[in-house]
Tab-separated table of C-alpha atoms in Angstrom:
chain	number	residue	atom	x	y	z
A	8	MET	CA	-68.613	48.122	8.061
A	9	ALA	CA	-65.518	49.544	9.662
A	10	ARG	CA	-63.114	47.581	11.012
A	11	GLU	CA	-60.193	48.870	9.668
A	12	GLY	CA	-58.526	51.467	11.940
A	13	ARG	CA	-54.727	52.143	11.605
A	14	ARG	CA	-53.770	51.040	15.005
A	15	ALA	CA	-52.322	47.181	15.715
A	16	GLN	CA	-54.558	45.308	17.613
A	17	VAL	CA	-54.055	42.255	19.647
A	18	CYS	CA	-54.549	38.984	17.720
A	19	ARG	CA	-52.627	36.145	17.385
A	20	PHE	CA	-49.809	37.274	14.866
A	21	ARG	CA	-47.637	39.971	16.706
A	22	ARG	CA	-45.453	41.795	15.029
A	23	TYR	CA	-42.610	40.771	12.812
A	24	ASP	CA	-39.749	43.500	12.139
A	25	GLY	CA	-36.636	42.648	10.271
A	26	ASP	CA	-33.766	43.028	8.002
A	27	ASP	CA	-34.899	40.055	5.657
A	28	SER	CA	-37.574	38.514	4.067
A	29	LEU	CA	-40.802	37.204	5.843
A	30	THR	CA	-41.416	34.618	3.647
A	31	ASN	CA	-37.839	33.449	3.671
A	32	ARG	CA	-37.878	32.679	8.031
A	33	SER	CA	-39.065	29.600	9.419
A	34	ALA	CA	-38.529	30.189	13.243
A	35	GLY	CA	-41.118	32.202	14.566
A	36	VAL	CA	-43.352	32.848	11.732
A	37	PRO	CA	-47.059	31.146	11.723
A	38	GLU	CA	-46.720	28.523	8.658
A	39	ASP	CA	-50.011	29.930	7.565
A	40	LEU	CA	-48.856	33.660	7.863
A	41	ARG	CA	-45.759	32.871	6.072
A	42	ARG	CA	-47.558	31.046	2.876
A	43	LEU	CA	-50.020	33.852	2.394
A	44	LEU	CA	-47.171	36.624	2.439
A	45	ALA	CA	-45.185	34.110	0.251
A	46	HIS	CA	-48.099	34.032	-1.994
A	47	VAL	CA	-49.007	37.929	-1.853
A	48	THR	CA	-45.286	38.488	-2.689
A	49	ALA	CA	-45.420	36.581	-5.519
A	50	ALA	CA	-48.680	37.362	-7.067
A	51	TYR	CA	-47.957	40.767	-7.054
A	52	GLY	CA	-43.994	41.261	-7.526
A	53	LEU	CA	-43.641	42.925	-4.432
A	54	PRO	CA	-40.367	43.321	-2.604
A	55	ALA	CA	-39.451	41.294	0.505
A	56	VAL	CA	-41.898	42.293	2.773
A	57	VAL	CA	-39.758	43.036	6.323
A	58	ALA	CA	-42.642	43.834	8.277
A	59	VAL	CA	-46.492	42.656	9.145
A	60	SER	CA	-48.604	43.952	11.651
A	61	GLN	CA	-52.512	42.640	12.146
A	62	LEU	CA	-54.699	46.016	11.879
A	63	SER	CA	-58.470	44.451	12.353
A	64	GLY	CA	-60.192	40.712	11.774
A	65	GLY	CA	-63.883	42.223	11.682
A	66	ALA	CA	-67.123	40.293	10.478
A	67	ILE	CA	-66.272	40.954	6.601
A	68	ASN	CA	-62.183	40.852	6.405
A	69	THR	CA	-59.076	40.256	7.993
A	70	VAL	CA	-56.621	42.850	8.150
A	71	PHE	CA	-52.786	43.287	7.494
A	72	GLY	CA	-50.811	46.397	7.102
A	73	LEU	CA	-47.176	45.303	5.285
A	74	ARG	CA	-43.599	47.339	4.888
A	75	VAL	CA	-41.754	46.185	2.053
A	76	GLN	CA	-37.816	46.911	1.475
A	77	ASP	CA	-37.110	50.135	-0.778
A	78	SER	CA	-37.552	49.760	-4.615
A	79	GLU	CA	-38.806	51.577	-7.095
A	80	HIS	CA	-42.125	50.285	-5.751
A	81	ASN	CA	-41.952	52.920	-3.084
A	82	ALA	CA	-41.625	55.371	-5.665
A	83	LEU	CA	-44.595	53.903	-7.800
A	84	TYR	CA	-46.994	54.029	-4.506
A	85	GLY	CA	-45.696	56.996	-2.411
A	86	SER	CA	-44.766	54.652	0.571
A	87	PRO	CA	-42.749	51.139	2.111
A	88	GLN	CA	-46.215	50.507	3.890
A	89	LEU	CA	-49.312	48.687	1.578
A	90	VAL	CA	-53.031	47.112	3.215
A	91	LEU	CA	-53.911	43.660	2.695
A	92	ARG	CA	-57.240	42.517	2.856
A	93	VAL	CA	-58.359	38.961	2.997
A	94	HIS	CA	-61.914	38.157	2.206
A	95	ARG	CA	-64.148	35.980	4.433
A	96	PRO	CA	-65.340	32.937	2.175
A	97	GLY	CA	-68.664	33.301	1.269
A	98	TYR	CA	-68.999	36.976	1.840
A	99	ARG	CA	-68.120	38.749	-1.246
A	100	THR	CA	-67.391	36.975	-4.883
A	101	LEU	CA	-63.795	37.114	-6.217
A	102	ASP	CA	-66.354	39.508	-9.538
A	103	GLN	CA	-67.660	41.570	-6.334
A	104	THR	CA	-64.255	42.745	-4.719
A	105	ARG	CA	-63.115	43.008	-8.463
A	106	SER	CA	-65.808	45.029	-9.140
A	107	GLU	CA	-65.294	46.875	-6.240
A	108	LEU	CA	-61.757	47.301	-6.048
A	109	TYR	CA	-62.313	49.186	-10.308
A	110	PHE	CA	-64.437	51.473	-8.616
A	111	VAL	CA	-62.476	52.407	-6.626
A	112	GLU	CA	-59.434	53.127	-9.306
A	113	ALA	CA	-61.747	55.010	-10.692
A	114	LEU	CA	-62.442	56.828	-8.017
A	115	HIS	CA	-58.545	57.088	-6.763
A	116	ARG	CA	-58.328	58.673	-10.608
A	117	LYS	CA	-61.371	61.699	-10.904
A	118	LEU	CA	-61.445	62.457	-6.369
A	119	ASP	CA	-61.119	66.055	-5.947
A	120	PRO	CA	-57.674	66.578	-4.775
A	121	THR	CA	-58.826	67.880	-0.726
A	122	VAL	CA	-59.585	64.108	-0.504
A	123	SER	CA	-57.694	61.056	-0.658
A	124	ILE	CA	-58.153	57.260	-0.867
A	125	PRO	CA	-56.514	53.574	-0.913
A	126	ARG	CA	-55.258	52.547	-4.089
A	127	PRO	CA	-55.743	49.017	-5.707
A	128	VAL	CA	-52.722	47.736	-6.352
A	129	PRO	CA	-52.552	45.184	-9.104
A	130	THR	CA	-50.922	42.164	-9.461
A	131	ILE	CA	-48.528	41.124	-11.707
A	132	ASP	CA	-50.821	39.429	-14.368
A	133	ALA	CA	-52.701	43.318	-14.284
A	134	ASP	CA	-55.761	42.043	-11.888
A	135	PHE	CA	-56.419	43.401	-8.749
A	136	VAL	CA	-57.591	40.898	-6.762
A	137	VAL	CA	-55.625	36.879	-5.413
A	138	GLU	CA	-57.465	33.588	-5.290
A	139	ILE	CA	-55.765	32.036	-1.706
A	140	PRO	CA	-54.297	28.562	-1.675
A	141	ASP	CA	-56.066	26.411	0.449
A	142	GLU	CA	-54.501	23.760	2.771
A	143	LYS	CA	-53.754	21.402	-0.384
A	144	ASP	CA	-52.098	24.028	-2.383
A	145	GLY	CA	-55.256	24.440	-4.286
A	146	LEU	CA	-57.899	27.410	-5.160
A	147	ASP	CA	-61.253	26.346	-3.693
A	148	GLY	CA	-62.446	30.106	-5.483
A	149	ARG	CA	-64.416	31.497	-2.789
A	150	ARG	CA	-60.971	32.837	-0.212
A	151	HIS	CA	-59.050	35.297	-2.059
A	152	CYS	CA	-57.702	38.802	-0.982
A	153	ASP	CA	-55.925	42.599	-1.914
A	154	LEU	CA	-53.986	44.704	-1.632
A	155	MET	CA	-53.831	48.569	-1.344
A	156	THR	CA	-51.775	51.675	-0.954
A	157	TRP	CA	-51.596	53.177	3.239
A	158	VAL	CA	-53.179	56.343	3.845
A	159	ASP	CA	-52.117	58.120	6.416
A	160	GLY	CA	-54.398	60.515	8.710
A	161	ARG	CA	-56.209	60.204	12.253
A	162	GLU	CA	-59.788	58.428	13.976
A	163	VAL	CA	-61.339	61.256	15.735
A	164	ALA	CA	-64.935	61.260	17.575
A	165	PRO	CA	-66.895	63.680	19.028
A	166	GLY	CA	-65.173	65.203	22.100
A	167	GLN	CA	-62.135	63.797	21.215
A	168	GLY	CA	-60.515	66.348	17.906
A	169	PHE	CA	-63.780	65.704	16.636
A	170	GLY	CA	-65.730	69.257	15.540
A	171	PRO	CA	-67.331	71.387	13.088
A	172	SER	CA	-64.952	71.836	10.928
A	173	ALA	CA	-64.094	68.316	10.409
A	174	ALA	CA	-67.560	67.560	10.137
A	175	TYR	CA	-67.508	70.102	7.189
A	176	THR	CA	-64.906	67.990	5.695
A	177	ILE	CA	-65.925	64.798	5.702
A	178	GLY	CA	-69.457	66.212	4.120
A	179	ALA	CA	-67.740	67.553	1.232
A	180	ALA	CA	-65.765	64.720	0.572
A	181	LEU	CA	-68.198	62.132	0.801
A	182	ALA	CA	-70.216	64.468	-1.903
A	183	HIS	CA	-67.187	64.126	-3.926
A	184	VAL	CA	-67.532	60.427	-3.962
A	185	HIS	CA	-71.560	60.801	-4.997
A	186	ASN	CA	-70.086	63.569	-7.369
A	187	VAL	CA	-68.101	60.603	-9.177
A	188	SER	CA	-69.945	58.059	-8.998
A	189	ASP	CA	-72.787	60.233	-10.525
A	190	ASP	CA	-70.584	59.740	-13.744
A	191	PHE	CA	-69.223	56.636	-13.434
A	192	VAL	CA	-70.121	54.148	-16.247
A	193	PRO	CA	-69.573	50.329	-14.990
A	194	PRO	CA	-67.772	47.838	-17.307
A	195	PRO	CA	-68.941	44.278	-18.533
A	196	ASN	CA	-69.109	41.700	-15.946
A	197	PHE	CA	-69.805	44.584	-13.144
A	198	VAL	CA	-71.075	43.468	-10.169
A	199	LEU	CA	-71.845	44.951	-7.150
A	200	PRO	CA	-74.686	44.225	-4.225
A	201	LYS	CA	-77.689	46.546	-4.160
A	202	TRP	CA	-78.403	48.437	-0.658
A	203	ASP	CA	-82.418	48.900	-1.075
A	204	THR	CA	-85.329	47.166	0.818
A	205	THR	CA	-83.564	43.803	0.409
A	206	MET	CA	-81.453	45.195	3.452
A	207	PHE	CA	-83.811	44.335	5.217
A	208	SER	CA	-84.248	40.392	4.478
A	209	ALA	CA	-82.603	37.876	4.819
A	210	ASP	CA	-81.161	38.497	1.095
A	211	SER	CA	-79.750	41.726	2.413
A	212	PRO	CA	-75.848	42.264	1.042
A	213	TYR	CA	-74.474	41.593	4.889
A	214	ARG	CA	-74.972	37.589	4.084
A	215	PRO	CA	-77.282	37.671	7.563
A	216	PRO	CA	-77.705	34.483	9.429
A	217	GLY	CA	-81.885	34.542	8.811
A	218	GLY	CA	-84.389	37.079	8.332
A	219	PRO	CA	-86.288	39.323	11.059
A	220	ASP	CA	-89.043	36.575	12.238
A	221	ASP	CA	-85.876	34.471	13.225
A	222	LEU	CA	-84.303	37.157	15.449
A	223	LEU	CA	-86.903	39.528	16.301
A	224	THR	CA	-90.299	39.675	18.209
A	225	GLY	CA	-92.859	41.739	19.830
A	226	ALA	CA	-92.450	45.515	19.404
A	227	ASP	CA	-88.707	44.723	17.820
A	228	ARG	CA	-90.278	42.913	15.031
A	229	ALA	CA	-93.295	45.743	14.963
A	230	LEU	CA	-90.603	48.394	14.424
A	231	PHE	CA	-88.522	46.786	12.315
A	232	TYR	CA	-91.372	46.466	9.808
A	233	GLU	CA	-92.310	49.811	10.171
A	234	ILE	CA	-89.452	51.170	9.588
A	235	ALA	CA	-88.820	48.528	6.631
A	236	ASP	CA	-92.115	49.939	5.446
A	237	ARG	CA	-91.792	53.810	5.671
A	238	THR	CA	-87.946	53.394	4.518
A	239	THR	CA	-89.482	51.408	1.062
A	240	ASP	CA	-91.501	54.520	1.117
A	241	VAL	CA	-88.778	57.226	1.187
A	242	PHE	CA	-86.666	55.132	-1.582
A	243	ALA	CA	-90.009	55.051	-4.105
A	244	TYR	CA	-89.709	59.025	-3.971
A	245	LEU	CA	-86.156	59.419	-4.328
A	246	SER	CA	-86.429	57.230	-7.368
A	247	ARG	CA	-88.152	59.339	-8.564
A	248	GLU	CA	-85.761	62.406	-8.449
A	249	ARG	CA	-82.725	62.802	-10.846
A	250	HIS	CA	-79.179	61.854	-9.808
A	251	THR	CA	-80.405	60.350	-6.297
A	252	ALA	CA	-78.568	56.930	-6.492
A	253	GLY	CA	-75.525	55.450	-8.132
A	254	ILE	CA	-72.357	53.491	-6.376
A	255	ILE	CA	-72.279	54.128	-2.742
A	256	HIS	CA	-69.945	54.160	0.255
A	257	GLY	CA	-72.324	52.396	2.327
A	258	ASP	CA	-70.705	51.890	6.032
A	259	TYR	CA	-69.310	56.344	5.931
A	260	ILE	CA	-68.419	56.326	9.986
A	261	LEU	CA	-66.015	58.358	11.440
A	262	GLY	CA	-64.048	54.895	11.663
A	263	ASN	CA	-63.497	55.002	7.976
A	264	CYS	CA	-62.689	58.453	7.500
A	265	LEU	CA	-59.157	59.905	8.952
A	266	ILE	CA	-58.407	63.387	9.333
A	267	ARG	CA	-55.830	65.195	9.303
A	268	ARG	CA	-54.555	69.082	9.018
A	269	ARG	CA	-53.178	70.958	5.818
A	270	GLY	CA	-52.037	74.130	6.786
A	271	ARG	CA	-55.034	76.166	8.437
A	272	SER	CA	-57.646	73.935	6.722
A	273	TRP	CA	-59.102	69.782	7.147
A	274	HIS	CA	-58.139	66.999	4.325
A	275	ALA	CA	-59.634	63.739	4.263
A	276	SER	CA	-58.682	60.117	3.567
A	277	VAL	CA	-61.722	58.163	3.522
A	278	LEU	CA	-61.564	53.950	3.636
A	279	ASP	CA	-63.650	50.711	3.305
A	280	PHE	CA	-65.191	50.158	0.473
A	281	ASP	CA	-66.104	47.219	1.610
A	282	ASP	CA	-69.884	47.812	1.510
A	283	CYS	CA	-70.348	49.146	-1.253
A	284	GLY	CA	-73.442	48.592	-3.776
A	285	TRP	CA	-75.747	50.636	-5.708
A	286	GLY	CA	-78.088	52.396	-3.563
A	287	TYR	CA	-79.225	55.796	-2.686
A	288	TYR	CA	-76.792	59.177	-1.955
A	289	LEU	CA	-79.362	60.402	0.987
A	290	TYR	CA	-79.207	56.954	2.641
A	291	ASP	CA	-75.621	57.309	2.659
A	292	LEU	CA	-75.798	60.488	4.372
A	293	CYS	CA	-77.182	58.875	7.312
A	294	PRO	CA	-74.480	56.421	9.001
A	295	VAL	CA	-71.911	58.992	10.030
A	296	LEU	CA	-74.870	60.787	11.489
A	297	GLY	CA	-75.310	58.512	14.368
A	298	ASN	CA	-71.209	58.525	15.496
A	299	MET	CA	-71.728	62.365	15.496
A	300	ALA	CA	-75.063	62.127	17.650
A	301	GLY	CA	-73.496	59.634	20.176
A	302	TYR	CA	-73.080	56.521	18.946
A	303	PRO	CA	-72.015	54.136	20.594
A	304	GLY	CA	-73.776	54.954	23.740
A	305	SER	CA	-77.030	57.049	24.068
A	306	ILE	CA	-78.207	57.847	20.378
A	307	ALA	CA	-79.276	61.293	21.312
A	308	GLY	CA	-76.339	61.945	24.050
A	309	ASN	CA	-74.246	64.508	21.924
A	310	PRO	CA	-75.034	67.937	23.253
A	311	ARG	CA	-73.387	69.577	19.825
A	312	PHE	CA	-75.175	66.843	17.606
A	313	GLY	CA	-77.188	69.518	16.020
A	314	LEU	CA	-74.394	71.837	15.393
A	315	LEU	CA	-72.476	68.940	13.681
A	316	ARG	CA	-74.918	67.672	11.742
A	317	GLN	CA	-75.433	71.296	10.017
A	318	SER	CA	-71.480	71.187	9.217
A	319	TYR	CA	-71.733	68.231	7.796
A	320	LEU	CA	-74.599	68.381	5.908
A	321	ALA	CA	-73.422	72.406	4.678
A	322	GLY	CA	-70.174	71.011	3.997
A	323	TYR	CA	-71.825	67.683	1.433
A	324	ARG	CA	-74.056	70.968	0.105
A	325	SER	CA	-70.322	73.444	-0.678
A	326	VAL	CA	-70.312	70.641	-3.249
A	327	ARG	CA	-73.053	69.010	-4.361
A	328	GLU	CA	-76.868	69.896	-4.306
A	329	LEU	CA	-79.039	68.556	-0.845
A	330	PRO	CA	-82.441	69.851	-1.513
A	331	THR	CA	-83.094	70.997	2.249
A	332	GLU	CA	-87.050	69.083	2.495
A	333	TRP	CA	-85.093	66.082	2.366
A	334	GLU	CA	-83.361	66.324	5.640
A	335	ALA	CA	-86.501	65.376	6.698
A	336	HIS	CA	-86.421	61.908	5.893
A	337	ILE	CA	-82.807	61.994	7.269
A	338	PRO	CA	-84.079	60.242	11.348
A	339	LEU	CA	-85.664	57.682	9.060
A	340	LEU	CA	-83.034	56.212	7.187
A	341	MET	CA	-80.557	56.587	10.330
A	342	ALA	CA	-83.099	54.566	11.290
A	343	ALA	CA	-83.106	52.570	8.998
A	344	ARG	CA	-79.357	52.137	9.321
A	345	ASN	CA	-79.773	50.676	13.104
A	346	ALA	CA	-82.740	47.975	11.915
A	347	ASN	CA	-80.403	45.900	8.554
A	348	HIS	CA	-77.559	45.901	11.555
A	349	CYS	CA	-79.763	43.928	13.810
A	350	LEU	CA	-80.003	40.908	10.809
A	351	TRP	CA	-76.630	40.355	12.024
A	352	SER	CA	-76.089	41.711	15.291
A	353	SER	CA	-75.420	39.868	18.262
A	354	ASN	CA	-77.331	42.316	20.204
A	355	PRO	CA	-80.291	42.650	17.895
A	356	SER	CA	-83.072	44.151	20.398
A	357	TRP	CA	-80.130	47.079	21.544
A	358	ARG	CA	-79.520	47.882	17.553
A	359	LEU	CA	-83.789	48.156	17.350
A	360	ASN	CA	-83.122	50.263	20.292
A	361	LEU	CA	-80.613	52.745	18.311
A	362	ALA	CA	-83.290	52.610	15.902
A	363	ARG	CA	-85.736	54.350	18.558
A	364	ARG	CA	-83.572	57.064	19.458
A	365	CYS	CA	-82.788	57.384	15.629
A	366	LEU	CA	-86.300	58.593	15.288
A	367	GLU	CA	-86.723	61.124	17.880
A	368	LEU	CA	-84.173	62.492	16.980
A	369	ASP	CA	-85.803	66.608	15.560
A	370	ALA	CA	-85.076	66.595	11.723
A	371	THR	CA	-84.674	70.350	11.474
A	372	LYS	CA	-82.422	70.714	14.075
């Protein structure tokens, strides 16, 4: 669920700048933010935080951009800027977030140099996750945060700088992620959610407030169960093939891909592994195709969708095998993405309408 843009958004915390530590100021800094920063700087052994801005406040976490004083820390991580994620209580456990960051660290070590991702910053105790004190300065075991390095780039969209070359680049980037996932050996106590058929139930990793029978009626409910049944069949087919499943990004959309030029070529940075888990690689290919087709808006409204789709899949195939016959499943898995999202959406009928339009797409063009 991409909510981590690199542009500061309007929020209840203004941006603070200065030469002294924000954690030592008493005037003008919200108390909860000051206490959070003090806890984070101590846990991670950071130099003074001299600027902070809120980047997003999405459904899963609240994300802050931090700037620290020049120090050896900058030489180690390449920038005085860092990203602080404060996780929503009850969405992911400490162990799940810790496992996510262990996998992201493995990606950072093994990914092809043409792809960048944020790197988890370890605490002074060699952990990746920090529990957040509650109002009584105790640890409730539910709220936690983590710190990651900053990556540069810009978000692009069809009609706004996103064309076939960029589509090819992000296709190749995802294939590199899947290649590392294929070789990844999880350590003991590694735990991530599964993006299998549970995504169509109240047991979805999204932790929806209810199941389809609670949220949908009539034609929408019938379509939801049709998509769920057909997706179950596709997953069963893929499970019999080799190298079809592993840890997937889970939310590979344009909002989580930053693009920048390096000479005459594009370079991709991949963000936001909040939804990563065990799943099928073919399904992981599909969320960004919704963006290319015109989401948000009319899902079939982009006349260049066919060209972008071909370039994206060609980029993936430049790195990793993708049987041509599997392309027939892509419209359904694009629809599955929207169908499972309707369980936590404020407008489930709108999501099901997007699913209908996905099913109408021609898988061969």
